[in-house]
Amino acid sequence: MDFGVVLQTDPPARAVVEMMKAAEDGGFRYGWTFDSVVLWQEPFVIYSQILAATSALVVGPMVTNPSTRDWSVTASLFATLNDMFGNRTVCGIGRGDSARRVIGQKPASLATLSEAMHVIKDLAEGREVQHHGVPVRIPWVRDGKLEMWMAAYGPRALKMVGEQADGFILQTADPDIARWTIGSVREAASAAGRDPAAVKICVAAPAYVGSDLAHQRDQLRWFGGMVGNHVADLVARYGEGGGVPKALTDYIKGREGYDYAHHGKAGNPSTDFVPDSIVDRFCLVGPESAHVERLQELKSLGVDQFSLYLMHDDRDKTLAAYGSSVIPAV
């Protein structure tokens, strides 16, 4: 199993670069960031500094979306970084949540996302595409490579992952939800004539190593609120009995609203509806041994990468514990 770290691009950017360097030194192979440029700084600018400061770390957004940049711009950003640093980027992409909603826009449709994934990948790898009705190719791309990893929860999105994406990003560490979503992706890949094992599986969730469970839960409760934004969309689309497991949908019944000013931050006041049981299922808490046990279970389900969100008050200790104890054990 590979390991990644997910950060927000809060200023100063040099602190993000330093933590990514520490992650690589600790055995992490992937460095991901949020991509919501009103709430945080522009990640692609910072990726160039991360790549320059590390030797093999693969970087990318978790996740970008099809709508805040023209697809040619997104492709060129990845292609430029790959040309400079040797194909060390990955494109995590979804319909868009905070990046779209904070500017008064809705998430993109799945049809738009599908087309965007095709255009961005082909342009970044040097192939010609039809874009805005005209043939477009980036002529300076040399031996470009860009994997498209799609974030998804609902049945239609999971089907699209299996049919098209190079990787699947599941933003929860709940084994039951992982089992259902991974099975859906693999079934769709097989039906599309693809090798199901070729679709990489990444589980992303907050992790906090320590012994004070009550404090850890309070620090990570924000994650249930973030996932709840996507779940609310699913319930609106499919209904409560529309094929989405109750393990994913039941907890949002007390959700009343969401303030993106606190998105992805410990102490988010919009997440009071999230019970301790959801934090324990969706996140990794407790001592190193508890993290190892959950990760081994996820690994047995076919998870290829675990990426931990580090948005809490003891990031350095958790990062160090993973490097010294958790990664070697898994």
Short mmCIF file of C-alpha atoms in Angstrom, two decimals:
data_model
loop_
_atom_site.label_atom_id
_atom_site.label_comp_id
_atom_site.label_asym_id
_atom_site.label_seq_id
_atom_site.Cartn_x
_atom_site.Cartn_y
_atom_site.Cartn_z
CA MET A 1 0.00 0.00 0.00
CA ASP A 2 1.20 3.49 -0.90
CA PHE A 3 0.68 6.47 1.38
CA GLY A 4 -0.14 10.07 0.65
CA VAL A 5 -0.73 13.24 2.61
CA VAL A 6 -3.46 15.82 1.87
CA LEU A 7 -2.93 19.47 2.85
CA GLN A 8 -4.71 22.75 2.35
CA THR A 9 -2.64 25.45 0.65
CA ASP A 10 -2.87 27.90 3.52
CA PRO A 11 -0.27 30.66 3.55
CA PRO A 12 2.61 30.69 3.96
CA ALA A 13 3.19 28.37 1.03
CA ARG A 14 6.68 27.52 2.28
CA ALA A 15 5.11 25.69 5.24
CA VAL A 16 3.14 23.49 2.80
CA VAL A 17 6.35 22.76 0.90
CA GLU A 18 8.21 21.91 4.11
CA MET A 19 5.50 19.50 5.28
CA MET A 20 5.43 17.78 1.90
CA LYS A 21 9.19 17.36 2.07
CA ALA A 22 8.87 15.91 5.57
CA ALA A 23 6.19 13.54 4.26
CA GLU A 24 8.47 12.23 1.52
CA ASP A 25 11.26 11.78 4.04
CA GLY A 26 8.82 9.75 6.16
CA GLY A 27 7.94 7.32 3.38
CA PHE A 28 4.95 8.99 1.75
CA ARG A 29 4.81 8.72 -2.05
CA TYR A 30 1.97 11.15 -2.84
CA GLY A 31 1.39 14.78 -1.91
CA TRP A 32 -2.15 16.03 -2.47
CA THR A 33 -3.78 19.40 -1.81
CA PHE A 34 -7.25 20.89 -1.84
CA ASP A 35 -8.04 22.97 -4.95
CA SER A 36 -10.39 25.80 -4.01
CA VAL A 37 -8.61 29.01 -4.90
CA VAL A 38 -10.93 31.42 -3.08
CA LEU A 39 -10.53 29.58 0.22
CA TRP A 40 -6.83 28.75 -0.22
CA GLN A 41 -3.87 29.71 -2.38
CA GLU A 42 -3.46 28.52 -5.98
CA PRO A 43 -2.08 24.98 -5.70
CA PHE A 44 -0.38 24.67 -9.08
CA VAL A 45 2.00 27.50 -8.20
CA ILE A 46 2.90 25.66 -5.01
CA TYR A 47 3.28 22.29 -6.76
CA SER A 48 6.31 23.58 -8.62
CA GLN A 49 8.00 24.38 -5.31
CA ILE A 50 7.04 21.01 -3.81
CA LEU A 51 8.42 19.14 -6.81
CA ALA A 52 11.65 21.15 -6.68
CA ALA A 53 12.07 20.40 -2.97
CA THR A 54 11.43 16.65 -3.27
CA SER A 55 12.93 13.89 -5.40
CA ALA A 56 10.14 11.42 -6.18
CA LEU A 57 6.91 12.68 -4.57
CA VAL A 58 3.90 12.62 -6.92
CA VAL A 59 1.70 15.68 -6.48
CA GLY A 60 -1.80 16.69 -7.51
CA PRO A 61 -5.16 18.07 -6.39
CA MET A 62 -7.64 16.20 -4.25
CA VAL A 63 -9.62 17.29 -6.08
CA THR A 64 -9.85 19.74 -8.95
CA ASN A 65 -13.01 20.15 -11.04
CA PRO A 66 -13.96 20.76 -14.69
CA SER A 67 -15.28 24.27 -14.23
CA THR A 68 -12.93 26.73 -12.53
CA ARG A 69 -10.26 26.55 -15.24
CA ASP A 70 -10.52 25.90 -18.95
CA TRP A 71 -9.56 22.31 -19.64
CA SER A 72 -6.67 23.44 -21.83
CA VAL A 73 -5.30 25.46 -18.90
CA THR A 74 -5.56 22.51 -16.51
CA ALA A 75 -3.86 20.21 -19.03
CA SER A 76 -1.08 22.72 -19.69
CA LEU A 77 -0.43 23.17 -15.97
CA PHE A 78 0.06 19.43 -15.50
CA ALA A 79 2.06 19.09 -18.70
CA THR A 80 4.38 21.94 -17.72
CA LEU A 81 5.09 20.44 -14.31
CA ASN A 82 5.67 17.03 -15.86
CA ASP A 83 8.05 18.48 -18.42
CA MET A 84 9.99 20.25 -15.69
CA PHE A 85 10.08 17.43 -13.13
CA GLY A 86 9.50 14.18 -15.01
CA ASN A 87 5.86 13.02 -14.95
CA ARG A 88 5.38 13.40 -11.21
CA THR A 89 1.80 14.65 -11.19
CA VAL A 90 -1.61 13.02 -10.87
CA CYS A 91 -5.00 14.63 -11.51
CA GLY A 92 -7.58 14.00 -8.83
CA ILE A 93 -10.89 15.35 -10.12
CA GLY A 94 -14.56 15.49 -9.20
CA ARG A 95 -17.70 17.48 -9.92
CA GLY A 96 -16.63 20.32 -7.63
CA ASP A 97 -17.82 21.33 -4.19
CA SER A 98 -16.26 24.27 -2.36
CA ALA A 99 -14.46 25.69 -5.41
CA ARG A 100 -17.80 26.02 -7.21
CA ARG A 101 -20.19 26.81 -4.41
CA VAL A 102 -18.19 29.70 -2.93
CA ILE A 103 -18.45 31.52 -6.26
CA GLY A 104 -22.17 30.89 -6.54
CA GLN A 105 -21.96 28.00 -9.00
CA LYS A 106 -23.23 24.43 -8.86
CA PRO A 107 -21.02 21.37 -9.23
CA ALA A 108 -20.52 20.18 -12.82
CA SER A 109 -22.62 17.41 -14.31
CA LEU A 110 -21.17 13.93 -14.67
CA ALA A 111 -21.35 14.31 -18.46
CA THR A 112 -19.18 17.44 -18.27
CA LEU A 113 -16.78 15.72 -15.91
CA SER A 114 -16.45 12.74 -18.25
CA GLU A 115 -15.62 14.94 -21.23
CA ALA A 116 -13.20 17.02 -19.17
CA MET A 117 -11.31 13.95 -18.00
CA HIS A 118 -10.87 12.83 -21.60
CA VAL A 119 -9.74 16.24 -22.88
CA ILE A 120 -7.37 17.02 -19.99
CA LYS A 121 -5.69 13.62 -20.12
CA ASP A 122 -5.25 13.59 -23.88
CA LEU A 123 -3.93 17.14 -24.05
CA ALA A 124 -1.51 16.58 -21.16
CA GLU A 125 -0.21 13.44 -22.87
CA GLY A 126 0.27 15.20 -26.22
CA ARG A 127 -2.74 13.96 -28.18
CA GLU A 128 -5.13 16.02 -30.27
CA VAL A 129 -8.68 16.53 -29.04
CA GLN A 130 -11.78 18.41 -30.03
CA HIS A 131 -12.17 21.30 -27.60
CA HIS A 132 -14.74 24.07 -27.96
CA GLY A 133 -15.47 22.64 -31.39
CA VAL A 134 -11.94 22.91 -32.80
CA PRO A 135 -8.97 20.50 -32.92
CA VAL A 136 -6.44 21.30 -30.18
CA ARG A 137 -3.07 19.78 -29.36
CA ILE A 138 -0.29 21.01 -27.06
CA PRO A 139 2.69 20.79 -29.44
CA TRP A 140 5.49 20.97 -26.89
CA VAL A 141 4.44 17.96 -24.79
CA ARG A 142 7.15 15.29 -24.78
CA ASP A 143 6.40 11.83 -23.39
CA GLY A 144 3.70 13.26 -21.14
CA LYS A 145 1.77 11.03 -18.74
CA LEU A 146 -1.17 12.01 -16.56
CA GLU A 147 -3.39 9.62 -14.63
CA MET A 148 -6.96 10.76 -13.93
CA TRP A 149 -8.24 9.71 -10.51
CA MET A 150 -11.92 10.45 -9.98
CA ALA A 151 -13.64 11.10 -6.64
CA ALA A 152 -17.10 9.54 -6.37
CA TYR A 153 -19.80 8.31 -4.00
CA GLY A 154 -23.03 7.71 -5.95
CA PRO A 155 -23.94 4.83 -8.28
CA ARG A 156 -23.65 6.78 -11.55
CA ALA A 157 -20.34 8.35 -10.59
CA LEU A 158 -18.90 5.01 -9.45
CA LYS A 159 -19.93 3.48 -12.75
CA MET A 160 -18.09 6.26 -14.59
CA VAL A 161 -14.95 5.67 -12.52
CA GLY A 162 -14.93 2.01 -13.55
CA GLU A 163 -15.55 2.84 -17.19
CA GLN A 164 -13.07 5.70 -17.62
CA ALA A 165 -10.79 6.68 -14.73
CA ASP A 166 -7.28 5.50 -13.95
CA GLY A 167 -7.98 5.64 -10.23
CA PHE A 168 -10.80 5.96 -7.70
CA ILE A 169 -10.69 8.37 -4.75
CA LEU A 170 -12.99 7.47 -1.86
CA GLN A 171 -13.12 10.17 0.78
CA THR A 172 -13.97 8.05 3.81
CA ALA A 173 -12.15 5.23 5.60
CA ASP A 174 -15.32 3.30 6.47
CA PRO A 175 -14.65 -0.34 5.46
CA ASP A 176 -18.32 -1.06 4.69
CA ILE A 177 -18.57 1.92 2.34
CA ALA A 178 -15.18 1.02 0.84
CA ARG A 179 -16.38 -2.51 0.16
CA TRP A 180 -19.52 -1.30 -1.64
CA THR A 181 -17.85 1.46 -3.67
CA ILE A 182 -14.83 -0.61 -4.71
CA GLY A 183 -17.14 -3.44 -5.75
CA SER A 184 -19.22 -1.02 -7.83
CA VAL A 185 -16.14 0.40 -9.55
CA ARG A 186 -14.73 -3.03 -10.34
CA GLU A 187 -18.05 -4.30 -11.64
CA ALA A 188 -18.35 -1.30 -13.97
CA ALA A 189 -14.76 -1.71 -15.17
CA SER A 190 -15.36 -5.38 -15.97
CA ALA A 191 -18.61 -4.60 -17.80
CA ALA A 192 -16.72 -2.00 -19.89
CA GLY A 193 -14.10 -4.57 -20.89
CA ARG A 194 -11.40 -3.10 -18.66
CA ASP A 195 -9.19 -4.90 -16.18
CA PRO A 196 -10.78 -4.09 -12.79
CA ALA A 197 -7.42 -4.44 -11.05
CA ALA A 198 -5.97 -1.71 -13.27
CA VAL A 199 -8.14 0.95 -11.60
CA LYS A 200 -6.15 2.14 -8.60
CA ILE A 201 -8.02 2.60 -5.33
CA CYS A 202 -7.22 5.48 -2.98
CA VAL A 203 -8.95 5.95 0.36
CA ALA A 204 -8.53 9.45 1.77
CA ALA A 205 -9.50 10.39 5.32
CA PRO A 206 -8.24 12.34 8.33
CA ALA A 207 -5.89 10.53 10.69
CA TYR A 208 -4.89 11.60 14.19
CA VAL A 209 -2.50 9.48 16.25
CA GLY A 210 -2.92 9.79 20.01
CA SER A 211 -4.74 8.60 23.12
CA ASP A 212 -7.31 11.35 23.81
CA LEU A 213 -10.19 10.03 21.70
CA ALA A 214 -12.65 12.74 22.71
CA HIS A 215 -10.25 15.47 21.59
CA GLN A 216 -9.37 13.64 18.38
CA ARG A 217 -13.04 13.26 17.48
CA ASP A 218 -13.71 16.96 18.03
CA GLN A 219 -10.73 17.85 15.88
CA LEU A 220 -11.85 15.59 13.00
CA ARG A 221 -15.62 16.15 13.13
CA TRP A 222 -15.25 18.59 10.21
CA PHE A 223 -14.72 15.64 7.87
CA GLY A 224 -18.21 14.28 8.42
CA GLY A 225 -19.53 17.69 7.44
CA MET A 226 -17.45 17.78 4.28
CA VAL A 227 -18.59 14.32 3.22
CA GLY A 228 -22.13 15.34 4.16
CA ASN A 229 -22.15 17.96 1.39
CA HIS A 230 -21.76 15.21 -1.21
CA VAL A 231 -24.14 12.86 0.58
CA ALA A 232 -26.84 15.55 0.64
CA ASP A 233 -26.54 15.81 -3.14
CA LEU A 234 -26.92 12.02 -3.41
CA VAL A 235 -30.02 11.96 -1.24
CA ALA A 236 -31.53 14.79 -3.28
CA ARG A 237 -30.84 12.84 -6.48
CA TYR A 238 -31.54 9.24 -5.50
CA GLY A 239 -33.70 9.53 -2.38
CA GLU A 240 -33.01 7.75 0.89
CA GLY A 241 -33.63 4.33 -0.65
CA GLY A 242 -31.96 4.95 -3.99
CA GLY A 243 -29.17 2.41 -3.86
CA VAL A 244 -26.79 4.39 -1.64
CA PRO A 245 -25.96 2.52 1.59
CA LYS A 246 -27.57 3.79 4.80
CA ALA A 247 -24.09 3.71 6.31
CA LEU A 248 -23.38 6.73 4.13
CA THR A 249 -26.69 8.57 4.22
CA ASP A 250 -28.39 8.16 7.60
CA TYR A 251 -26.18 10.53 9.58
CA ILE A 252 -27.04 13.67 7.57
CA LYS A 253 -30.66 13.76 8.74
CA GLY A 254 -29.73 16.41 11.31
CA ARG A 255 -27.80 18.51 8.81
CA GLU A 256 -29.21 22.04 8.58
CA GLY A 257 -26.70 23.91 6.42
CA TYR A 258 -23.03 24.46 5.75
CA ASP A 259 -20.72 27.47 5.96
CA TYR A 260 -17.77 27.17 3.57
CA ALA A 261 -15.84 29.76 5.56
CA HIS A 262 -14.93 26.88 7.90
CA HIS A 263 -14.57 24.20 5.21
CA GLY A 264 -12.09 21.48 6.10
CA LYS A 265 -11.15 23.07 9.42
CA ALA A 266 -11.16 21.72 12.95
CA GLY A 267 -13.93 23.27 15.01
CA ASN A 268 -16.22 23.79 12.00
CA PRO A 269 -19.54 24.93 13.58
CA SER A 270 -21.52 23.45 10.68
CA THR A 271 -20.69 19.89 11.76
CA ASP A 272 -22.45 19.57 15.11
CA PHE A 273 -24.77 17.01 13.51
CA VAL A 274 -21.88 14.56 13.02
CA PRO A 275 -21.88 11.94 15.83
CA ASP A 276 -18.78 10.36 17.34
CA SER A 277 -19.65 7.05 15.66
CA ILE A 278 -19.31 8.66 12.21
CA VAL A 279 -15.94 10.17 13.12
CA ASP A 280 -14.74 6.75 14.27
CA ARG A 281 -15.98 5.08 11.05
CA PHE A 282 -14.92 7.74 8.56
CA CYS A 283 -11.56 8.69 10.13
CA LEU A 284 -8.59 7.01 11.80
CA VAL A 285 -8.16 7.81 15.49
CA GLY A 286 -6.42 6.32 18.50
CA PRO A 287 -2.89 4.93 18.89
CA GLU A 288 -0.71 3.65 16.08
CA SER A 289 -2.01 0.11 16.52
CA ALA A 290 -5.58 1.20 15.76
CA HIS A 291 -4.45 2.89 12.56
CA VAL A 292 -2.51 -0.18 11.48
CA GLU A 293 -5.52 -2.42 12.12
CA ARG A 294 -7.89 -0.26 10.03
CA LEU A 295 -5.35 0.11 7.23
CA GLN A 296 -4.77 -3.62 7.05
CA GLU A 297 -8.53 -4.11 6.72
CA LEU A 298 -8.70 -1.54 3.92
CA LYS A 299 -5.72 -3.15 2.23
CA SER A 300 -7.53 -6.50 2.29
CA LEU A 301 -10.42 -4.84 0.41
CA GLY A 302 -8.09 -3.81 -2.41
CA VAL A 303 -7.07 -0.31 -1.37
CA ASP A 304 -3.79 0.65 -3.08
CA GLN A 305 -3.22 3.97 -1.33
CA PHE A 306 -4.23 5.63 1.91
CA SER A 307 -3.94 9.41 1.96
CA LEU A 308 -4.39 11.16 5.26
CA TYR A 309 -5.84 14.61 5.67
CA LEU A 310 -3.74 16.57 8.15
CA MET A 311 -6.19 19.20 9.38
CA HIS A 312 -5.93 19.09 13.16
CA ASP A 313 -3.81 20.49 15.99
CA ASP A 314 -1.05 17.84 16.11
CA ARG A 315 -0.06 17.35 12.50
CA ASP A 316 3.67 16.91 13.05
CA LYS A 317 3.24 14.12 15.60
CA THR A 318 0.81 12.20 13.41
CA LEU A 319 3.03 12.57 10.35
CA ALA A 320 6.06 11.37 12.32
CA ALA A 321 4.12 8.43 13.81
CA TYR A 322 3.07 7.29 10.36
CA GLY A 323 6.64 7.51 9.11
CA SER A 324 8.16 5.66 12.06
CA SER A 325 5.47 3.10 12.95
CA VAL A 326 2.37 2.92 10.75
CA ILE A 327 3.82 2.84 7.23
CA PRO A 328 6.47 0.20 8.08
CA ALA A 329 3.80 -1.97 9.75
CA VAL A 330 1.44 -1.83 6.78
#
